[in-house]
C-alpha cells in the first residue's frame, strides 16, 4: 500500500520545500503538480496556444515527464529539460489563467494520478487540489498556509536563488494576491482546504520546523512504513527480554513463568540512525490448546507481516522438538529468518551453542538478552538485513481508538457491535478480556483501528499478577491511541474506578468521548440520579461529548463515530497566530486579568505551540490566576470549536 501525503496551499506557503524535505526524510517519491501546470503553460507560450484544444495537441507531441526523485526533481517537455524555464516570471504570470482550462486539468490530473499509482512505497504530492481532487483518499492531508508578506519574501528569495528577476517584495506580493484570487475562484478544482486536512500555518515556522511538525504527525499516525522485525520462539526463551534490549527500555513485561506475553505488542526501535518496528509475541507451541492455541495463532499472524523474523532459542537447554517444528513453519512462511541463541553468558556457552547449526537456519547469533552480551552485534546484523521500507505500511493510516472502562461495562460488546460480528469474547464474568484486542474495522467507508482493553480494577501500584499486567497494557493502549471511548455502565452507580479512569484519560491528553452504555436498562428514576452523579463526577471533562448507547442491542451506536470524528478534528485543530491574538485582544479588552499584588498583569501575545492536544502559550508580564487561565480555555473552546479535546494553556512571564 502506497502512503500518499497531500500537501495543498497557496503559492509561496512553502509547499515545495516542505514536501521535498518530507519525501527526502522518508525516502519517498515527490510530485510537484504545480510544475506540471507550469510545464503546460511554458509549452502554451512557446507554441502560442490560445486555447485548450491547441495545447492538448502539442502535449501529445511533447509529453511532459516528471522525475519524482526529491533529491533531483526534474521536468521535461519532449526532449528538453525545462526545470528552470518554468520558474520564469513569464510563466508565473500566465500559469493561473491557463490552469483554469478544464480540458488541461483533466489531462494533468490523470497524469498525476498515474505518477501516484506508480510510487512504490510513499509519495508526497503538493499542489492546490491534491486533497480534494487528485488524491481524495490520501492517508494524510495538509493545508499549508502563511501570511502574504512571508510568502512574498520566500518567493523573492527562491527567484533570486535561481537568478530569475521577479521584482521587489511588494510586486511579488501583488502577484501572489492576484494568483490566490484566480486559484480560489476558478470553476474547476478551486484552491480550498479539504474537510479532513490539517491546517498548518508556516508564517512563524522555519523550513525544518515545518517539516518536523508534519513528520511528527506522520509518526503519530504510523505512516512511515518502517520495516517490521518479529521475535518468535517457544515460551520462556527470553523473547520479551530481548525485545527490551533491542528497544533500549523495559517496556515488554517480563516474568519467570511462561505465557506472560499473550498478545502481539509493537514497539519502535532505532539503531545507528535506522528506525524499525519490533514485535514481541507469545510463546509458540505446535500442539497448543485453549488459550495457548490463541497465543500461537497470534504469533503466526505476526510472522505473516514480518520483514525479518528473529527465532529465539534458549541455548541453555538447546534445540527441542518444538523448535524443529517451528523451523518447518518458518520455512513455509517464506520470510527471512535470523537464528538467535539467547542466554549466552560466557565463551563456554557460546561453544556449546554451536550445536544450533543443526536447525538448518545458518549461523546462530549469540546474545545474552539479560546482560547485553552480543546485543550490539545482533542489532548491526538486524539493520543490515532489513529492507529500506517495511511491512508496517500494510495497516498504516488508520485512526486509533481505545475503548476503556472498568470491568464488565460492555467494552467488548461495543467492539463487537462496531464489527458486526464477534471479535472479542463476551462473558458476564469480570475480567474476560486480559490483553488488548486490536481490530481494524470499516465503518461507512472509513477504516478505524479499535483497541478493546482490559477493565481497570485498581491503580497499577496496587495491582498484582494478571491485574497488574492488564493495567500496564491498558495504559499502553491509551498512550498509543488518538481518541478514547470511555464506556460507563449507565445502569449502575458511577464508581471511584470510573472517576479514576476519566482522570487517566484526561491526563493522557487524548481526545475523549464518553459512551453511557446499557441505556436500555435505565429507568426514569435512575436517569434523575445519573444526571446528578455525572454533574459531580465528570465535572473535570465537561468538554467530552456523552452518547447514550446500548452496545448489546446496537441502539445509537451510529452516533458514536460522528462524535469520535468531531473530537479528532478538535484534537488536531490549529488556530492561526493572527486569529489567536485577535481573539486574545478582544478577550482581554472586555475581561482583563485580575489584579495581582495591586498590579495589572499585561498579556503580550499568544501562540499555539502544538496540536494533539492543542497547546497554547500565553506570554504575560506577570502570573495569571488559574481561574483566568480556565476562562481563556473556556473561551477558546467556544470560539474555535475544541469539542471533545483537552486544551493545554500555559503562561510564560516575559518583561515588556
XYZ file of C-alpha atoms in Angstrom:
656
model
C 0.000 0.000 0.000
C 1.449 3.350 -1.086
C 1.335 6.102 1.509
C 0.146 9.383 -0.032
C 0.659 12.751 1.668
C -1.412 15.511 0.031
C 0.077 18.977 0.506
C -2.186 21.859 -0.565
C -1.879 25.576 -0.112
C -1.381 28.916 -1.843
C 1.750 29.873 -3.742
C 4.719 30.748 -1.526
C 3.422 28.936 1.575
C 6.405 26.580 1.475
C 4.718 23.551 -0.105
C 7.553 22.622 -2.450
C 10.390 22.879 0.063
C 8.387 21.178 2.803
C 7.185 18.382 0.518
C 10.675 17.707 -0.809
C 12.094 17.705 2.717
C 9.457 15.218 3.899
C 9.999 12.973 0.883
C 13.779 13.006 1.401
C 13.467 12.124 5.085
C 11.028 9.277 4.435
C 12.778 8.017 1.300
C 9.594 8.522 -0.713
C 8.834 9.995 -4.114
C 7.914 13.634 -4.587
C 5.489 15.200 -7.043
C 5.201 18.936 -7.694
C 1.876 19.161 -9.527
C 2.367 22.900 -9.936
C 5.433 22.120 -12.044
C 3.210 20.108 -14.407
C 0.895 23.087 -14.908
C 3.922 25.354 -15.311
C 5.306 22.969 -17.932
C 2.000 23.035 -19.823
C 1.961 26.843 -19.537
C 5.520 27.074 -20.853
C 4.552 24.900 -23.817
C 1.451 27.008 -24.465
C 3.574 30.181 -24.527
C 6.243 28.582 -26.720
C 3.724 27.268 -29.253
C 1.331 30.236 -28.945
C -1.601 28.013 -27.918
C -4.585 30.287 -27.321
C -6.991 27.569 -26.176
C -7.019 24.115 -24.569
C -7.564 22.162 -27.781
C -4.365 23.518 -29.358
C -2.397 22.895 -26.171
C -3.616 19.298 -25.869
C -2.422 18.605 -29.421
C 1.009 19.981 -28.560
C 1.101 17.883 -25.381
C 0.551 14.751 -27.483
C 3.668 15.651 -29.462
C 5.662 16.900 -26.463
C 4.982 14.621 -23.489
C 5.557 16.019 -20.002
C 7.779 13.742 -17.914
C 8.346 14.438 -14.201
C 11.256 12.831 -12.363
C 9.792 12.106 -8.914
C 13.137 11.941 -7.094
C 13.078 14.504 -4.246
C 16.877 14.837 -4.408
C 16.753 15.931 -8.028
C 13.201 16.632 -9.252
C 13.323 17.488 -12.936
C 10.675 18.028 -15.576
C 10.962 17.579 -19.299
C 8.725 18.595 -22.153
C 9.577 16.350 -25.059
C 13.366 16.019 -25.038
C 14.025 19.376 -23.355
C 14.692 19.847 -19.649
C 12.567 22.841 -18.646
C 13.093 22.665 -14.863
C 14.495 26.206 -14.824
C 12.375 27.653 -17.649
C 9.097 27.021 -15.818
C 10.192 29.304 -12.942
C 10.420 32.409 -15.131
C 8.179 35.380 -14.420
C 6.591 34.957 -17.848
C 5.318 31.515 -16.888
C 4.360 32.653 -13.377
C 2.159 35.433 -14.764
C 0.296 33.088 -17.125
C 0.039 29.785 -15.238
C -3.021 30.600 -13.127
C -5.096 31.547 -16.157
C -4.059 28.597 -18.290
C -4.595 26.244 -15.330
C -8.293 27.111 -15.377
C -8.796 25.314 -18.717
C -10.931 22.266 -17.775
C -9.566 20.023 -20.540
C -5.993 20.675 -19.441
C -6.786 19.991 -15.797
C -8.479 16.717 -16.716
C -5.408 15.545 -18.632
C -2.912 16.597 -15.968
C -4.965 15.151 -13.100
C -4.889 11.787 -14.909
C -1.097 12.129 -15.281
C -0.702 12.999 -11.594
C -2.795 10.025 -10.502
C -0.681 7.745 -12.717
C 2.521 9.024 -11.080
C 1.000 8.451 -7.629
C -0.110 4.934 -8.590
C 3.402 4.044 -9.755
C 5.027 5.171 -6.496
C 6.341 2.062 -4.766
C 6.219 2.947 -1.071
C 5.124 6.528 -0.479
C 4.839 9.869 -2.212
C 4.393 13.477 -1.114
C 2.226 15.369 -3.601
C 1.907 19.132 -3.479
C -0.399 21.497 -5.315
C -3.741 23.237 -4.904
C -6.308 20.475 -5.407
C -4.494 17.375 -4.185
C -6.607 16.579 -1.138
C -9.866 17.495 -2.876
C -9.436 16.175 -6.455
C -6.159 14.417 -7.259
C -5.803 12.216 -4.160
C -9.012 12.497 -2.097
C -8.149 9.219 -0.311
C -4.658 10.315 0.763
C -3.707 8.981 4.205
C -2.589 12.439 5.321
C -3.799 15.807 4.044
C -2.027 19.038 4.935
C -3.185 22.549 4.047
C -0.107 24.750 4.360
C -0.589 28.499 4.600
C 1.333 31.645 5.542
C 0.607 35.343 5.513
C 1.153 37.237 2.257
C 4.305 39.077 3.371
C 6.090 35.893 4.426
C 5.081 34.189 1.185
C 6.269 37.128 -0.923
C 9.660 37.164 0.784
C 10.069 33.409 0.268
C 9.146 33.633 -3.406
C 11.590 36.508 -3.968
C 14.353 34.501 -2.256
C 13.528 31.498 -4.450
C 13.684 33.578 -7.632
C 16.941 35.187 -6.567
C 18.487 31.763 -5.906
C 17.581 30.786 -9.473
C 18.908 34.111 -10.840
C 15.408 34.975 -12.057
C 14.133 38.558 -11.903
C 10.750 38.763 -10.287
C 10.519 42.319 -8.931
C 10.662 43.514 -5.336
C 8.707 42.071 -2.424
C 5.768 44.424 -2.956
C 5.426 43.424 -6.602
C 5.750 39.738 -5.719
C 3.070 40.122 -3.021
C 0.704 41.752 -5.516
C 1.336 38.923 -7.986
C 0.672 36.311 -5.304
C -2.573 38.003 -4.244
C -3.794 38.045 -7.833
C -2.897 34.375 -8.229
C -4.674 33.476 -4.963
C -7.811 35.125 -6.274
C -7.697 33.208 -9.545
C -6.891 29.886 -7.885
C -9.637 30.252 -5.289
C -12.398 31.341 -7.647
C -11.827 29.172 -10.702
C -14.770 26.962 -11.635
C -12.746 23.752 -11.879
C -10.830 22.414 -8.848
C -10.526 25.681 -6.915
C -7.976 26.063 -4.149
C -9.670 25.067 -0.897
C -8.910 23.111 2.237
C -10.182 19.526 2.268
C -12.547 18.855 5.167
C -10.202 16.285 6.716
C -6.982 18.227 6.068
C -4.802 19.503 8.915
C -4.195 23.264 8.736
C -0.545 24.226 9.245
C 0.442 27.917 9.390
C 4.115 28.247 8.462
C 4.335 32.045 8.893
C 6.393 31.784 12.064
C 7.974 28.414 11.302
C 11.269 27.770 9.577
C 11.523 25.055 6.941
C 12.923 22.419 9.301
C 10.346 23.306 11.963
C 7.543 22.837 9.446
C 8.984 19.518 8.271
C 9.419 18.329 11.871
C 5.837 19.317 12.693
C 4.375 17.265 9.832
C 6.869 14.460 10.440
C 5.531 14.076 13.972
C 2.014 13.743 12.551
C 3.269 11.006 10.213
C 4.854 9.214 13.168
C 1.730 9.613 15.270
C -0.378 8.047 12.529
C 2.229 5.329 11.848
C 2.550 6.340 8.196
C 6.296 5.969 7.790
C 6.333 2.384 6.569
C 9.044 1.117 8.892
C 10.433 -2.410 8.488
C 8.990 -4.994 10.892
C 11.094 -7.381 12.986
C 9.079 -10.148 14.673
C 10.551 -12.002 17.667
C 9.298 -15.595 17.990
C 10.168 -18.748 19.899
C 8.951 -21.249 22.460
C 7.578 -19.965 25.793
C 10.108 -18.592 28.276
C 13.157 -18.450 25.984
C 13.684 -14.735 26.668
C 11.817 -13.081 23.799
C 10.486 -10.150 25.819
C 13.883 -9.649 27.454
C 15.460 -9.473 24.002
C 12.781 -7.017 22.852
C 13.580 -4.770 25.806
C 17.271 -4.956 24.931
C 16.561 -4.021 21.293
C 14.354 -1.029 22.118
C 16.631 0.110 24.932
C 13.986 0.281 27.651
C 11.937 -2.031 29.872
C 8.639 -1.900 28.003
C 7.797 -5.542 27.448
C 6.530 -7.374 30.537
C 8.949 -9.978 31.913
C 8.326 -12.775 34.414
C 9.970 -16.131 35.022
C 6.777 -18.066 34.370
C 5.853 -18.893 30.754
C 2.863 -17.359 28.990
C 3.169 -13.825 30.389
C 3.082 -12.341 26.875
C -0.122 -13.254 25.076
C -0.813 -10.545 22.544
C 1.334 -9.094 19.772
C 2.921 -5.879 21.018
C 4.654 -3.425 18.689
C 7.468 -1.071 19.617
C 9.538 1.404 17.633
C 13.293 0.796 17.801
C 16.341 2.661 16.494
C 19.934 1.638 15.885
C 22.602 3.721 14.163
C 20.002 6.014 12.655
C 17.789 3.204 11.294
C 14.256 3.020 12.655
C 12.203 -0.152 12.608
C 9.283 -1.864 14.348
C 9.939 -4.804 16.663
C 7.021 -7.093 17.554
C 7.000 -9.179 20.719
C 4.904 -12.349 20.530
C 3.684 -15.029 22.881
C 5.314 -18.448 23.105
C 4.694 -20.695 20.069
C 3.640 -24.311 20.647
C 2.876 -26.816 17.852
C 0.239 -28.751 19.826
C -1.328 -25.871 21.715
C -4.889 -25.917 23.009
C -7.217 -23.348 24.562
C -5.528 -20.055 25.413
C -2.133 -21.379 24.262
C -3.628 -22.007 20.817
C -4.785 -18.404 20.580
C -1.302 -17.225 21.566
C 0.250 -19.465 18.902
C -2.169 -18.199 16.246
C -1.298 -14.594 17.155
C 2.425 -15.329 16.764
C 1.858 -16.864 13.328
C -0.199 -13.846 12.277
C 2.685 -11.595 13.315
C 5.101 -13.646 11.194
C 2.958 -13.046 8.111
C 3.572 -9.286 8.487
C 7.319 -9.526 9.168
C 10.200 -8.289 7.059
C 12.614 -10.196 9.315
C 11.940 -12.935 11.885
C 14.166 -13.399 14.941
C 13.833 -17.029 16.015
C 14.966 -17.137 19.654
C 16.242 -20.390 21.157
C 17.283 -20.970 24.770
C 20.922 -22.047 24.427
C 20.939 -23.436 27.979
C 18.515 -26.230 27.060
C 19.415 -26.487 23.365
C 17.108 -27.233 20.453
C 13.879 -29.018 21.336
C 11.358 -30.866 19.198
C 9.114 -27.796 19.314
C 11.989 -25.766 17.864
C 12.260 -28.211 14.950
C 8.529 -27.853 14.340
C 8.831 -24.085 14.353
C 11.684 -24.229 11.828
C 9.356 -26.077 9.459
C 6.650 -23.472 9.964
C 9.105 -20.607 9.380
C 10.374 -22.183 6.149
C 6.821 -22.428 4.850
C 6.268 -18.731 5.616
C 8.976 -17.726 3.143
C 10.227 -14.992 5.498
C 13.860 -14.151 6.125
C 14.815 -15.747 9.446
C 17.704 -14.961 11.792
C 18.502 -17.592 14.432
C 19.265 -16.060 17.856
C 20.882 -18.187 20.549
C 19.925 -16.497 23.814
C 21.348 -16.832 27.343
C 24.966 -16.903 26.126
C 26.640 -15.571 29.257
C 30.197 -16.855 28.630
C 32.586 -18.154 25.979
C 31.826 -21.681 27.177
C 28.107 -21.138 26.497
C 28.983 -19.927 23.008
C 30.985 -23.090 22.241
C 28.118 -25.298 23.387
C 25.565 -23.319 21.377
C 27.252 -24.122 18.041
C 25.097 -27.251 18.060
C 22.199 -24.999 16.987
C 23.665 -25.067 13.465
C 21.755 -28.364 13.201
C 18.459 -26.442 12.977
C 19.395 -25.571 9.391
C 18.922 -21.814 9.697
C 22.555 -20.867 9.284
C 24.927 -19.364 11.820
C 23.342 -18.606 15.202
C 23.704 -15.066 16.585
C 24.957 -15.361 20.169
C 23.459 -12.978 22.729
C 22.624 -12.618 26.374
C 19.471 -10.540 26.328
C 19.522 -10.175 30.114
C 23.117 -8.902 30.317
C 23.565 -7.300 26.873
C 26.363 -9.582 25.667
C 26.436 -9.544 21.842
C 23.380 -7.272 21.561
C 25.234 -4.579 19.606
C 26.488 -7.097 17.036
C 22.987 -8.525 16.740
C 21.499 -5.074 16.101
C 24.130 -4.445 13.418
C 23.067 -7.688 11.739
C 19.375 -6.775 12.026
C 19.624 -3.330 10.413
C 21.850 -4.643 7.620
C 19.265 -7.332 6.819
C 16.255 -5.011 6.858
C 14.776 -3.561 3.670
C 14.613 0.191 3.243
C 10.833 0.067 3.557
C 8.797 -2.347 5.553
C 5.554 -4.171 6.016
C 4.255 -1.806 8.706
C 2.669 0.274 5.951
C 0.145 -2.519 5.281
C -2.059 -1.413 8.179
C -0.895 2.187 8.400
C -3.010 5.306 8.387
C -5.980 4.102 10.412
C -7.130 6.320 13.251
C -6.626 4.586 16.602
C -9.467 4.385 19.123
C -9.004 2.872 22.589
C -12.111 1.542 24.349
C -11.584 1.799 28.127
C -13.607 1.416 31.301
C -13.901 -0.686 34.430
C -14.642 -4.414 34.118
C -17.960 -5.623 32.722
C -19.273 -2.269 31.462
C -19.624 -3.541 27.871
C -16.339 -2.662 26.151
C -16.068 -5.930 24.229
C -19.771 -5.800 23.373
C -19.204 -2.348 21.878
C -16.283 -3.629 19.792
C -18.454 -6.472 18.521
C -21.245 -4.007 17.743
C -18.853 -1.941 15.591
C -17.513 -5.048 13.865
C -20.962 -6.537 13.223
C -19.676 -9.906 14.456
C -17.978 -11.484 17.465
C -14.404 -10.220 17.549
C -13.967 -10.273 21.317
C -15.125 -12.836 23.883
C -18.024 -11.554 25.956
C -18.930 -13.078 29.292
C -20.835 -11.980 32.380
C -17.783 -12.660 34.495
C -15.471 -9.731 35.176
C -12.037 -9.707 33.595
C -12.813 -11.796 30.486
C -10.542 -9.548 28.436
C -6.945 -9.629 29.706
C -4.919 -8.486 26.710
C -5.770 -5.557 24.437
C -7.666 -6.707 21.345
C -6.563 -4.753 18.284
C -9.086 -4.801 15.419
C -9.300 -2.970 12.087
C -12.945 -2.239 11.232
C -14.552 -0.491 8.261
C -17.424 1.808 9.200
C -19.283 3.694 6.465
C -16.344 3.728 4.081
C -13.698 4.685 6.647
C -11.272 2.337 8.351
C -10.618 2.536 12.090
C -8.309 0.664 14.435
C -10.147 -0.166 17.671
C -8.375 -1.439 20.769
C -10.555 -3.213 23.327
C -8.734 -3.038 26.652
C -8.920 -4.948 29.911
C -11.146 -3.447 32.576
C -9.245 -1.287 35.050
C -9.902 -2.566 38.570
C -7.441 -0.590 40.656
C -4.327 1.563 40.493
C -1.241 -0.003 38.887
C 0.805 0.121 42.116
C -1.999 -1.661 43.966
C -2.492 -4.397 41.372
C -0.684 -7.709 41.203
C -0.430 -10.663 38.860
C -2.852 -10.635 35.967
C -4.448 -7.346 37.043
C -1.028 -5.677 37.058
C -0.182 -6.741 33.517
C -3.661 -5.896 32.277
C -3.348 -2.408 33.773
C 0.028 -1.825 32.123
C -1.278 -2.904 28.740
C -4.365 -0.737 29.072
C -2.192 2.257 29.892
C -0.063 1.460 26.843
C -3.192 1.268 24.658
C -4.307 4.681 25.909
C -0.844 6.100 25.223
C -0.871 4.785 21.640
C -4.447 5.832 20.873
C -5.586 9.110 19.356
C -9.079 9.142 20.817
C -10.541 7.331 23.816
C -14.068 5.982 24.150
C -14.723 5.786 27.861
C -17.504 3.243 28.470
C -19.658 3.767 31.567
C -22.393 1.443 32.824
C -25.305 3.876 32.989
C -27.490 1.357 34.812
C -25.123 1.190 37.803
C -23.826 3.843 40.192
C -20.775 5.720 38.937
C -17.850 4.465 41.000
C -14.452 5.691 42.072
C -12.989 3.447 39.370
C -14.939 5.354 36.706
C -13.627 8.657 38.029
C -10.030 7.391 38.094
C -10.324 6.213 34.502
C -11.717 9.606 33.478
C -8.709 11.237 35.139
C -6.386 8.808 33.356
C -7.990 9.676 30.004
C -7.750 13.406 30.675
C -4.115 13.197 31.778
C -3.231 11.287 28.595
C -4.019 14.371 26.511
C -6.104 12.346 24.041
C -9.465 13.179 22.510
C -12.331 11.766 24.581
C -15.904 10.556 24.039
C -17.989 9.117 26.888
C -20.324 6.254 25.983
C -23.122 5.784 28.532
C -23.771 2.087 27.897
C -26.679 -0.192 28.891
C -29.122 2.692 28.432
C -31.852 0.150 27.702
C -31.654 -0.795 31.418
C -32.001 2.801 32.679
C -35.437 3.748 34.010
C -36.749 7.225 34.847
C -35.670 7.057 38.476
C -32.136 6.048 37.512
C -31.899 8.860 34.942
C -32.529 11.536 37.553
C -29.847 10.172 39.899
C -27.467 9.573 36.987
C -27.518 13.223 35.951
C -26.527 14.271 39.469
C -23.712 11.683 39.506
C -22.427 12.933 36.150
C -22.514 16.558 37.277
C -20.447 15.677 40.352
C -18.103 13.107 38.881
C -17.404 14.275 35.331
C -17.078 17.992 36.034
C -13.385 17.862 35.093
C -14.237 16.922 31.479
C -17.329 18.986 30.609
C -15.932 19.250 27.073
C -16.265 15.489 26.430
C -19.344 14.584 24.413
C -21.638 11.982 26.028
C -23.556 9.493 23.901
C -26.243 7.207 25.333
C -25.993 3.738 23.762
C -26.771 0.074 24.156
C -23.843 -1.944 22.831
C -25.763 -5.199 23.221
C -28.674 -4.101 21.003
C -26.749 -1.629 18.819
C -29.044 1.250 19.832
C -27.464 4.643 18.993
C -24.054 3.110 18.192
C -24.203 5.103 14.924
C -23.886 8.308 16.960
C -20.501 7.340 18.375
C -18.385 7.591 15.221
C -19.527 11.165 14.343
C -18.681 12.136 17.938
C -15.255 10.485 17.595
C -14.612 12.293 14.297
C -15.574 15.635 15.843
C -13.249 15.010 18.793
C -10.348 14.145 16.465
C -10.848 17.311 14.399
C -10.752 19.348 17.606
C -7.681 17.432 18.814
C -5.748 18.349 15.661
C -7.159 21.849 15.242
C -4.648 24.672 14.808
C -5.606 28.316 15.260
C -3.657 30.743 13.031
C -1.462 33.058 15.094
C -3.145 36.195 13.771
C -6.637 34.919 14.673
C -5.437 33.742 18.076
C -4.023 37.107 19.037
C -7.034 38.981 17.652
C -9.229 36.763 19.837
C -6.985 37.345 22.857
C -7.006 41.112 22.332
C -10.801 41.196 22.342
C -10.942 38.890 25.360
C -8.528 40.972 27.434
C -10.229 44.185 26.352
C -13.600 43.065 27.695
C -12.331 40.892 30.574
C -8.850 41.943 31.755
C -6.875 39.640 34.076
C -7.493 40.177 37.808
C -5.076 42.338 39.780
C -2.166 40.581 41.428
C -0.375 42.359 44.261
C -2.019 45.596 43.219
C -0.636 45.293 39.682
C -2.453 44.599 36.457
C -0.814 41.713 34.518
C -0.448 42.506 30.824
C -0.937 39.811 28.212
C 1.577 40.449 25.434
C 0.732 37.766 22.874
C -0.009 34.065 22.498
C 0.953 31.244 20.184
C -0.235 27.702 19.607
C 2.763 25.524 20.338
C 1.266 22.274 19.112
C -1.711 20.065 18.394
C -2.836 16.634 19.624
C -3.701 18.049 22.098
C -3.940 21.766 21.245
C -1.332 23.525 23.352
C -1.239 27.289 23.794
C 1.426 29.500 25.363
C 0.378 32.923 26.664
C 3.171 35.441 27.210
C 2.410 37.903 30.012
C 4.198 40.377 32.292
C 3.039 38.609 35.459
C 1.432 35.451 36.754
C -2.143 34.778 35.607
C -4.541 33.278 38.111
C -5.621 29.672 37.411
C -9.232 30.846 37.217
C -8.319 33.271 34.436
C -6.428 30.555 32.555
C -9.524 28.365 32.786
C -11.527 31.314 31.493
C -9.181 31.586 28.479
C -9.520 27.855 27.882
C -13.321 28.006 28.032
C -13.461 30.893 25.586
C -11.020 29.140 23.233
C -13.411 26.215 23.144
C -16.370 28.449 22.408
C -14.690 30.468 19.671
C -12.600 27.793 17.915
C -14.610 24.565 18.297
C -12.494 22.351 20.539
C -15.288 19.952 21.488
C -14.046 16.573 22.635
C -10.407 17.548 23.084
C -8.392 18.693 26.095
C -6.636 22.040 25.821
C -3.332 22.931 27.417
C -2.851 26.618 28.320
C 0.414 27.689 29.942
C 1.777 31.111 30.841
C 5.297 32.393 30.377
C 6.445 35.517 32.191
C 8.224 37.998 29.970
C 9.273 41.563 30.716
C 7.853 44.203 28.440
